[in-house]
mmCIF file of C-alpha atoms in Angstrom:
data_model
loop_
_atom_site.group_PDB
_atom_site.id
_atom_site.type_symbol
_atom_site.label_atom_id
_atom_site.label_comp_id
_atom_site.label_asym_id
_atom_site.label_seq_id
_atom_site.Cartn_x
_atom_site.Cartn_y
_atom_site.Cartn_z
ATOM 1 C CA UNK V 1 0.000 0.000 0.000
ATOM 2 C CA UNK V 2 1.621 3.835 -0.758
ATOM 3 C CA UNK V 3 1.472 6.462 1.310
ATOM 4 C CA UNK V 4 -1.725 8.603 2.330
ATOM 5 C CA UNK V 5 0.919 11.369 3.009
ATOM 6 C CA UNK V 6 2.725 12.570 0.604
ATOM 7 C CA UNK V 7 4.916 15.285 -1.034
ATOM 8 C CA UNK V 8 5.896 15.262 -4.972
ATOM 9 C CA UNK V 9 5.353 11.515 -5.029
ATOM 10 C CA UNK V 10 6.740 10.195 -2.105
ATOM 11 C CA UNK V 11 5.703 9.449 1.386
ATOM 12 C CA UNK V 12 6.326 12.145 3.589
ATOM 13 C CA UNK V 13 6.683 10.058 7.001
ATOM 14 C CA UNK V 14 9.950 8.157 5.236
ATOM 15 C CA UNK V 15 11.389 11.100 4.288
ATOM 16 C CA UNK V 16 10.949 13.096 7.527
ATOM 17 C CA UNK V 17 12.892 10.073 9.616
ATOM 18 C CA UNK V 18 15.847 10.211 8.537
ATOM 19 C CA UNK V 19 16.674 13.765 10.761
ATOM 20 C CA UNK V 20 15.089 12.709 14.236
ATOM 21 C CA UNK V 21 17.343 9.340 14.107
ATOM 22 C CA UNK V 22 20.711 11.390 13.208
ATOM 23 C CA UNK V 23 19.823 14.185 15.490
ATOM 24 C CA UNK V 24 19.022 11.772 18.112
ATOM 25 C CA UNK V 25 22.120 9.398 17.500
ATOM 26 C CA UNK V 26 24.218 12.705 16.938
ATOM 27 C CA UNK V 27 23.260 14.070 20.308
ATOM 28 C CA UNK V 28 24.474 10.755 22.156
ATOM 29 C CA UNK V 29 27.770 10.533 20.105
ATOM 30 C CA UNK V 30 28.052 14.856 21.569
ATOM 31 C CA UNK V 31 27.529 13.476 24.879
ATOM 32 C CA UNK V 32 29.945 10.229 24.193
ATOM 33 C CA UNK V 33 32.282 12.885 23.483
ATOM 34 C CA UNK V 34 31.486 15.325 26.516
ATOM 35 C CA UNK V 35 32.480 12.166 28.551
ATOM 36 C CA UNK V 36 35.629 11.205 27.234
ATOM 37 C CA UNK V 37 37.308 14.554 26.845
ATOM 38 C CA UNK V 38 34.974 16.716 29.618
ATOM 39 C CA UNK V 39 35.052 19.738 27.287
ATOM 40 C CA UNK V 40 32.069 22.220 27.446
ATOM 41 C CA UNK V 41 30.599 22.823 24.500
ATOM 42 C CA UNK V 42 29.659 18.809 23.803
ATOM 43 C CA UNK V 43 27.281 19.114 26.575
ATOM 44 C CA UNK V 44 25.749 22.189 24.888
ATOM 45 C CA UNK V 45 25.713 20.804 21.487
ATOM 46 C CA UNK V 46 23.910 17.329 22.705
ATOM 47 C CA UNK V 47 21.046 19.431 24.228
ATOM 48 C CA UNK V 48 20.390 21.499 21.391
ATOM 49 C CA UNK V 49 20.482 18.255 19.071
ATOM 50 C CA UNK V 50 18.776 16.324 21.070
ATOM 51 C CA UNK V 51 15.760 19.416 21.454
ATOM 52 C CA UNK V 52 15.994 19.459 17.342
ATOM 53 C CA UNK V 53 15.270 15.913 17.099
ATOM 54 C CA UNK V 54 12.614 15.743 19.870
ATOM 55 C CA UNK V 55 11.244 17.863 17.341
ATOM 56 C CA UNK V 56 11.678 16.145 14.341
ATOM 57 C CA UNK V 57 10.413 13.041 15.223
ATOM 58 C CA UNK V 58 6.924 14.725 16.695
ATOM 59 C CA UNK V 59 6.623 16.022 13.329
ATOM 60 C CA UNK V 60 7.612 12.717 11.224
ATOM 61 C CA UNK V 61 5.268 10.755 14.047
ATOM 62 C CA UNK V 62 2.186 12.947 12.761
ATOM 63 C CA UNK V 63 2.775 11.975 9.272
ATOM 64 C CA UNK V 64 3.379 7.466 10.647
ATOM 65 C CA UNK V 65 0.115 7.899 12.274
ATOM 66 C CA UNK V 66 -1.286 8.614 9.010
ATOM 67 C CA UNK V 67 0.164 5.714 7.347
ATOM 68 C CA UNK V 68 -0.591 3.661 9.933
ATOM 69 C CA UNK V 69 -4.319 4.778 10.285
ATOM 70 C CA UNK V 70 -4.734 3.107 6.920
ATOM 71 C CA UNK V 71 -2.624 -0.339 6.915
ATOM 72 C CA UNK V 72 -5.592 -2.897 6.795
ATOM 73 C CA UNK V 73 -6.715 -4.377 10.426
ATOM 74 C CA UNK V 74 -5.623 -7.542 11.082
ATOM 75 C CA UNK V 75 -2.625 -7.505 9.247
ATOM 76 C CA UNK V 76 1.290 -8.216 10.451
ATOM 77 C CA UNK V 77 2.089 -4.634 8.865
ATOM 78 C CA UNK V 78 -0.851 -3.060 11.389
ATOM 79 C CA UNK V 79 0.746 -4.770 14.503
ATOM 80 C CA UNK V 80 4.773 -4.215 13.364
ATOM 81 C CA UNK V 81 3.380 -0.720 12.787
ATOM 82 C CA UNK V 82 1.904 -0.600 16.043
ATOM 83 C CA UNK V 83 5.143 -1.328 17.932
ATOM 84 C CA UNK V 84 6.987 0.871 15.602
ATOM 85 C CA UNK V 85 5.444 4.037 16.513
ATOM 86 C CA UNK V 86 4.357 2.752 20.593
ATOM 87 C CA UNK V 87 8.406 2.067 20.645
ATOM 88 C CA UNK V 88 8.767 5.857 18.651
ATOM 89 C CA UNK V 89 6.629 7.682 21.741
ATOM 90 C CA UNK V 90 8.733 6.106 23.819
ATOM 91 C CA UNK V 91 12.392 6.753 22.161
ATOM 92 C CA UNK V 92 10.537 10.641 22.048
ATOM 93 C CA UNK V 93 9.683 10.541 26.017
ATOM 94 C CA UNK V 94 13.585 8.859 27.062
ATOM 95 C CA UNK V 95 14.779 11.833 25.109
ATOM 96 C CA UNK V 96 12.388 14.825 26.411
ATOM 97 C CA UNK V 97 13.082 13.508 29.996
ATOM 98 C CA UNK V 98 16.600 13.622 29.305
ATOM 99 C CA UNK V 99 16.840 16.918 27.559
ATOM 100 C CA UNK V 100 14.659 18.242 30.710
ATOM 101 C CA UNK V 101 16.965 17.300 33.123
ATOM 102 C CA UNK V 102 19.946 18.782 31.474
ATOM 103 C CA UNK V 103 18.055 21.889 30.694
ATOM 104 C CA UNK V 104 17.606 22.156 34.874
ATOM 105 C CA UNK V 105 21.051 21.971 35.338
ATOM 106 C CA UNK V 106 23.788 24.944 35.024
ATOM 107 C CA UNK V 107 25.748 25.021 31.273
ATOM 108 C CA UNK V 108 23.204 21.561 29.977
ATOM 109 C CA UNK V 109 25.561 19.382 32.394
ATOM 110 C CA UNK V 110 23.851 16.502 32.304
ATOM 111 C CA UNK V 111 23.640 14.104 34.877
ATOM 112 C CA UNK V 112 24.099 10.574 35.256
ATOM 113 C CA UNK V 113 20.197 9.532 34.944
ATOM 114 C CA UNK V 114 20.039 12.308 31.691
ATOM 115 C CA UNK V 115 22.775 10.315 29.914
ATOM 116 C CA UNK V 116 21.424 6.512 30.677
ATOM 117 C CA UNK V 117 18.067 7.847 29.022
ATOM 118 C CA UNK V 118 19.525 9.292 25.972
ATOM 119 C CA UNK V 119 21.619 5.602 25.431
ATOM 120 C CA UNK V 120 18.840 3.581 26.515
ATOM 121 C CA UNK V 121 16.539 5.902 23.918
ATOM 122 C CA UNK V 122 19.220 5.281 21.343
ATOM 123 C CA UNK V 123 18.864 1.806 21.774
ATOM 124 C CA UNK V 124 15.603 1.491 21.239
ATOM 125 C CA UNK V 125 15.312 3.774 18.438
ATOM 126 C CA UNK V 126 17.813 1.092 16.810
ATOM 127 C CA UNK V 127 15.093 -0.867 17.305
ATOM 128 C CA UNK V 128 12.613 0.752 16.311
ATOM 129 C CA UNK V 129 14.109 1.974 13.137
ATOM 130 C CA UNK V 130 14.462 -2.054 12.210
ATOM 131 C CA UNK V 131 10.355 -2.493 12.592
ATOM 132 C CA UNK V 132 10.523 0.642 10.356
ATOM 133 C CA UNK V 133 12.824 -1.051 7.534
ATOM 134 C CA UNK V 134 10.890 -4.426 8.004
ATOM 135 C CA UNK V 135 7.527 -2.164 7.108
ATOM 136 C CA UNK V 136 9.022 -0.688 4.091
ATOM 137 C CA UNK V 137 11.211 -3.204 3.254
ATOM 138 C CA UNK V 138 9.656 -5.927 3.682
ATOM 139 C CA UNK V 139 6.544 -5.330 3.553
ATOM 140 C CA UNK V 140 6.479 -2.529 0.944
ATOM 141 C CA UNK V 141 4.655 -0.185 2.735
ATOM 142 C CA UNK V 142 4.803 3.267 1.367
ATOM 143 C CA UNK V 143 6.821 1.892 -1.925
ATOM 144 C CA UNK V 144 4.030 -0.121 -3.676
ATOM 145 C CA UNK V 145 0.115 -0.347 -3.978
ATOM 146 C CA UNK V 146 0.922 -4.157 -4.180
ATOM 147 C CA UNK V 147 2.560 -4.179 -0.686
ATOM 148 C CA UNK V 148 2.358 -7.730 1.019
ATOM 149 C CA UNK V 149 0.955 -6.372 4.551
ATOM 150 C CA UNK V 150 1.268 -9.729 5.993
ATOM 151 C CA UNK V 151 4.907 -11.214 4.096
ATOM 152 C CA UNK V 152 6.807 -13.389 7.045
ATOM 153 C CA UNK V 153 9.421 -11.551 8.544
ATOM 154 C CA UNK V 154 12.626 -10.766 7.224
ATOM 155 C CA UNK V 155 14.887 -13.085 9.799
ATOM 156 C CA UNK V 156 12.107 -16.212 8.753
ATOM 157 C CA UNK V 157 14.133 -16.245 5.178
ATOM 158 C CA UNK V 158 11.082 -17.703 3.820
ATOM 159 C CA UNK V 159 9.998 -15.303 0.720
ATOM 160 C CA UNK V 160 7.789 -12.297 0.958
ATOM 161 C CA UNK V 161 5.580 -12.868 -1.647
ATOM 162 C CA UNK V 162 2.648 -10.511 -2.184
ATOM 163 C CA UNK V 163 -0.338 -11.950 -0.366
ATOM 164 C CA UNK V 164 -2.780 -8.948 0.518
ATOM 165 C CA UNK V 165 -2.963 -5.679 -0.833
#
């Protein structure tokens, strides 16, 4: 199945991704950084990353729920694309709770608890990304009005085949 939202052909929600997950990933590599070499400035730079993909993925997560609102019930895409976006909300709320506890704190110094929710949010968001791929790639979702919403997944190795559109 394409896209309900889209821009000049193509799905919006896939294009829109792409800048949450680096600003996200970009923000924990800052504070990776901040912690190995304990120069200010990382600190600063992971908050204001991590506040531009908090963003970012808000706006990309209007544009899944879209999507999402019209995969047929029933199917494996609906309930892949279920987790997807539940695990999304979450990866958005480990990040918010983080970049509110830094933005408490003098220069964005984050503490301890800030930092083990921005690497437990990039985590999952490695995760979630997968159930992403596995919808689009898999699955075809957004790429083809002949998408197989309920192919086996991609670690079965058995072939996706188109069985519902």
């Amino acid at each position: 199945m394409e896209s309900r939202a889209k821009a000049m052909g193509h799905g919006i929600h896939p294009v829109l991704i792409v800048f949450p997950l680096g600003l996200l990933v970009t923000a924990v590599i800052f504070d990776i950084l901040y912690l190995i070499t304990d120069r200010t400035g990382f600190q600063i730079s992971a908050a204001y990353t991590m506040a531009a993909g908090i963003l970012g993925g808000l706006l990309a997560a209007v544009f899944g729920l879209i999507d999402w609102l019209a995969v047929p019930a029933g199917t494996r895409a609906k309930r892949i694309g279920a987790v997807h976006g539940a695990g999304n909300v979450v990866v958005v709320l480990l990040f918010a709770l983080s970049w509110l506890l830094r933005r408490a704190a003098d220069n964005w110094d984050p503490s301890a608890f800030a930092l083990i929710l921005g690497f437990v949010g990039v985590v999952l968001v490695g995760v979630t990304g997968w159930l992403g791929g596995e919808l689009v790639e898999r699955l075809g979702l957004s790429v083809s009005a002949d998408a197989g919403v309920d192919a086996p997944s991609s670690l079965s190795r058995r072939p996706a085949g188109r069985t519902r559109a």
